[in-house]
Amino acid sequence: MKKTAKDMVSEAKSKIENLAPEQVAEEMENGAILVDIRDQPEITQSGRIPGSVHVPRGMLEFRADTTSPYHDESLDPDSRVILTCASGGRSALAVVALQEMGYTNVAHLDGGFNTWSEEGRPVEQA
């Protein structure tokens, strides 16, 4: 049977840790890295969560792979990594990908940047 993108996101969310904005804020205060996987035009248009690191979704696996020449030092398989996108779909799928790569302490911001900003949490312009 064929799966839709909605099916895949729902399945991913059932297998991963889904965090509310207040949980993400607390974890960032305790040293977790927040990775924003939205495309640059999205960040330019709506801003970003202060302290987040930008890694476009299309480059995430390459930036996360410690053997890749594109590896981003801020992505460590042994550290707490939280992903965010606009609404939580892409980040849920991306958490599954990182888990497959050996990241064991990874989660995502459920509802994404949209939920964060709707709650009036800090946003900075890119």
PDB file of C-alpha atoms in Angstrom:
ATOM      1  CA  MET A   1       0.000   0.000   0.000  1.00  0.00           C
ATOM      2  CA  LYS A   2       1.225   3.446  -0.935  1.00  0.00           C
ATOM      3  CA  LYS A   3       1.991   5.967   1.862  1.00  0.00           C
ATOM      4  CA  THR A   4       1.340   9.668   1.705  1.00  0.00           C
ATOM      5  CA  ALA A   5       3.660  12.280   3.167  1.00  0.00           C
ATOM      6  CA  LYS A   6       1.088  12.761   5.934  1.00  0.00           C
ATOM      7  CA  ASP A   7       1.232   9.021   6.694  1.00  0.00           C
ATOM      8  CA  MET A   8       5.017   9.118   6.848  1.00  0.00           C
ATOM      9  CA  VAL A   9       5.057  12.115   9.211  1.00  0.00           C
ATOM     10  CA  SER A  10       2.462  10.508  11.468  1.00  0.00           C
ATOM     11  CA  GLU A  11       4.465   7.283  11.581  1.00  0.00           C
ATOM     12  CA  ALA A  12       7.667   9.187  12.325  1.00  0.00           C
ATOM     13  CA  LYS A  13       6.042  11.154  15.161  1.00  0.00           C
ATOM     14  CA  SER A  14       4.905   7.893  16.747  1.00  0.00           C
ATOM     15  CA  LYS A  15       8.544   6.705  16.915  1.00  0.00           C
ATOM     16  CA  ILE A  16      10.351   9.842  18.087  1.00  0.00           C
ATOM     17  CA  GLU A  17      10.467  12.311  20.947  1.00  0.00           C
ATOM     18  CA  ASN A  18       8.100  15.227  20.303  1.00  0.00           C
ATOM     19  CA  LEU A  19       8.901  18.325  22.374  1.00  0.00           C
ATOM     20  CA  ALA A  20       6.780  21.373  23.180  1.00  0.00           C
ATOM     21  CA  PRO A  21       8.332  24.843  22.853  1.00  0.00           C
ATOM     22  CA  GLU A  22       8.833  25.206  26.609  1.00  0.00           C
ATOM     23  CA  GLN A  23      10.721  21.903  26.689  1.00  0.00           C
ATOM     24  CA  VAL A  24      12.946  23.001  23.805  1.00  0.00           C
ATOM     25  CA  ALA A  25      13.698  26.324  25.508  1.00  0.00           C
ATOM     26  CA  GLU A  26      14.663  24.520  28.713  1.00  0.00           C
ATOM     27  CA  GLU A  27      16.833  22.012  26.885  1.00  0.00           C
ATOM     28  CA  MET A  28      18.621  24.786  24.990  1.00  0.00           C
ATOM     29  CA  GLU A  29      19.395  26.461  28.325  1.00  0.00           C
ATOM     30  CA  ASN A  30      20.943  23.145  29.386  1.00  0.00           C
ATOM     31  CA  GLY A  31      23.166  22.872  26.308  1.00  0.00           C
ATOM     32  CA  ALA A  32      21.056  21.122  23.663  1.00  0.00           C
ATOM     33  CA  ILE A  33      21.715  22.168  20.089  1.00  0.00           C
ATOM     34  CA  LEU A  34      18.678  23.301  18.087  1.00  0.00           C
ATOM     35  CA  VAL A  35      19.023  22.723  14.349  1.00  0.00           C
ATOM     36  CA  ASP A  36      16.699  24.644  12.030  1.00  0.00           C
ATOM     37  CA  ILE A  37      16.290  22.619   8.840  1.00  0.00           C
ATOM     38  CA  ARG A  38      14.111  25.117   6.958  1.00  0.00           C
ATOM     39  CA  ASP A  39      15.327  26.569   3.676  1.00  0.00           C
ATOM     40  CA  GLN A  40      17.089  29.931   3.792  1.00  0.00           C
ATOM     41  CA  PRO A  41      14.175  31.864   2.206  1.00  0.00           C
ATOM     42  CA  GLU A  42      11.899  30.657   5.034  1.00  0.00           C
ATOM     43  CA  ILE A  43      14.356  31.861   7.654  1.00  0.00           C
ATOM     44  CA  THR A  44      14.843  35.177   5.862  1.00  0.00           C
ATOM     45  CA  GLN A  45      11.090  35.711   5.720  1.00  0.00           C
ATOM     46  CA  SER A  46      10.088  34.719   9.247  1.00  0.00           C
ATOM     47  CA  GLY A  47      13.274  34.801  11.333  1.00  0.00           C
ATOM     48  CA  ARG A  48      14.797  32.095  13.493  1.00  0.00           C
ATOM     49  CA  ILE A  49      14.959  30.891  17.059  1.00  0.00           C
ATOM     50  CA  PRO A  50      17.903  32.571  18.804  1.00  0.00           C
ATOM     51  CA  GLY A  51      20.796  30.170  19.294  1.00  0.00           C
ATOM     52  CA  SER A  52      19.667  27.776  16.581  1.00  0.00           C
ATOM     53  CA  VAL A  53      22.024  26.448  13.939  1.00  0.00           C
ATOM     54  CA  HIS A  54      20.886  26.425  10.318  1.00  0.00           C
ATOM     55  CA  VAL A  55      21.370  23.215   8.358  1.00  0.00           C
ATOM     56  CA  PRO A  56      19.073  22.952   5.311  1.00  0.00           C
ATOM     57  CA  ARG A  57      17.093  19.703   5.188  1.00  0.00           C
ATOM     58  CA  GLY A  58      18.766  18.721   1.932  1.00  0.00           C
ATOM     59  CA  MET A  59      22.194  18.788   3.595  1.00  0.00           C
ATOM     60  CA  LEU A  60      21.310  17.361   7.013  1.00  0.00           C
ATOM     61  CA  GLU A  61      22.648  13.835   6.544  1.00  0.00           C
ATOM     62  CA  PHE A  62      25.887  15.149   5.038  1.00  0.00           C
ATOM     63  CA  ARG A  63      26.357  17.684   7.854  1.00  0.00           C
ATOM     64  CA  ALA A  64      25.502  15.034  10.480  1.00  0.00           C
ATOM     65  CA  ASP A  65      27.855  12.373   9.098  1.00  0.00           C
ATOM     66  CA  THR A  66      31.135  12.633  10.994  1.00  0.00           C
ATOM     67  CA  THR A  67      32.971  10.977   8.074  1.00  0.00           C
ATOM     68  CA  SER A  68      31.646  13.436   5.497  1.00  0.00           C
ATOM     69  CA  PRO A  69      33.746  16.355   4.236  1.00  0.00           C
ATOM     70  CA  TYR A  70      30.567  18.424   4.794  1.00  0.00           C
ATOM     71  CA  HIS A  71      30.286  17.502   8.486  1.00  0.00           C
ATOM     72  CA  ASP A  72      29.159  20.314  10.769  1.00  0.00           C
ATOM     73  CA  GLU A  73      31.032  20.134  14.080  1.00  0.00           C
ATOM     74  CA  SER A  74      27.944  21.308  15.958  1.00  0.00           C
ATOM     75  CA  LEU A  75      26.251  17.993  15.068  1.00  0.00           C
ATOM     76  CA  ASP A  76      27.560  15.315  17.395  1.00  0.00           C
ATOM     77  CA  PRO A  77      25.911  11.870  17.561  1.00  0.00           C
ATOM     78  CA  ASP A  78      26.614  11.782  21.319  1.00  0.00           C
ATOM     79  CA  SER A  79      25.064  15.173  22.117  1.00  0.00           C
ATOM     80  CA  ARG A  80      21.465  16.282  22.555  1.00  0.00           C
ATOM     81  CA  VAL A  81      20.193  17.462  19.170  1.00  0.00           C
ATOM     82  CA  ILE A  82      16.740  18.933  18.580  1.00  0.00           C
ATOM     83  CA  LEU A  83      15.451  19.634  15.083  1.00  0.00           C
ATOM     84  CA  THR A  84      12.899  22.179  13.963  1.00  0.00           C
ATOM     85  CA  CYS A  85      11.241  23.140  10.693  1.00  0.00           C
ATOM     86  CA  ALA A  86       8.177  25.277   9.961  1.00  0.00           C
ATOM     87  CA  SER A  87       5.421  23.024  11.315  1.00  0.00           C
ATOM     88  CA  GLY A  88       7.100  19.803  12.477  1.00  0.00           C
ATOM     89  CA  GLY A  89       6.701  17.496   9.488  1.00  0.00           C
ATOM     90  CA  ARG A  90      10.152  17.742   7.972  1.00  0.00           C
ATOM     91  CA  SER A  91      11.819  17.715  11.367  1.00  0.00           C
ATOM     92  CA  ALA A  92       9.960  14.547  12.411  1.00  0.00           C
ATOM     93  CA  LEU A  93      11.138  12.766   9.258  1.00  0.00           C
ATOM     94  CA  ALA A  94      14.653  14.124   9.756  1.00  0.00           C
ATOM     95  CA  VAL A  95      14.824  12.810  13.338  1.00  0.00           C
ATOM     96  CA  VAL A  96      14.181   9.309  11.991  1.00  0.00           C
ATOM     97  CA  ALA A  97      17.014   9.800   9.483  1.00  0.00           C
ATOM     98  CA  LEU A  98      19.421  10.884  12.235  1.00  0.00           C
ATOM     99  CA  GLN A  99      18.406   7.927  14.374  1.00  0.00           C
ATOM    100  CA  GLU A 100      19.252   5.645  11.457  1.00  0.00           C
ATOM    101  CA  MET A 101      22.670   7.337  11.386  1.00  0.00           C
ATOM    102  CA  GLY A 102      23.305   6.504  15.029  1.00  0.00           C
ATOM    103  CA  TYR A 103      22.089   9.638  16.787  1.00  0.00           C
ATOM    104  CA  THR A 104      20.499   8.366  19.982  1.00  0.00           C
ATOM    105  CA  ASN A 105      19.594  11.596  21.789  1.00  0.00           C
ATOM    106  CA  VAL A 106      17.613  13.421  19.110  1.00  0.00           C
ATOM    107  CA  ALA A 107      14.129  14.954  19.176  1.00  0.00           C
ATOM    108  CA  HIS A 108      12.117  17.609  17.374  1.00  0.00           C
ATOM    109  CA  LEU A 109      10.052  20.688  18.142  1.00  0.00           C
ATOM    110  CA  ASP A 110       6.492  19.488  17.608  1.00  0.00           C
ATOM    111  CA  GLY A 111       4.655  22.189  15.680  1.00  0.00           C
ATOM    112  CA  GLY A 112       7.975  23.678  14.617  1.00  0.00           C
ATOM    113  CA  PHE A 113       8.906  27.313  14.319  1.00  0.00           C
ATOM    114  CA  ASN A 114       5.263  28.266  13.733  1.00  0.00           C
ATOM    115  CA  THR A 115       4.211  27.017  17.171  1.00  0.00           C
ATOM    116  CA  TRP A 116       7.273  28.609  18.780  1.00  0.00           C
ATOM    117  CA  SER A 117       6.486  32.034  17.319  1.00  0.00           C
ATOM    118  CA  GLU A 118       2.705  31.742  17.894  1.00  0.00           C
ATOM    119  CA  GLU A 119       3.469  31.313  21.599  1.00  0.00           C
ATOM    120  CA  GLY A 120       5.331  34.628  21.543  1.00  0.00           C
ATOM    121  CA  ARG A 121       8.721  33.068  22.177  1.00  0.00           C
ATOM    122  CA  PRO A 122      11.867  34.952  21.074  1.00  0.00           C
ATOM    123  CA  VAL A 123      12.548  35.199  17.352  1.00  0.00           C
ATOM    124  CA  GLU A 124      15.426  37.024  15.710  1.00  0.00           C
ATOM    125  CA  GLN A 125      15.636  38.236  12.152  1.00  0.00           C
ATOM    126  CA  ALA A 126      18.148  36.451   9.962  1.00  0.00           C
TER     127      ALA A 126
END
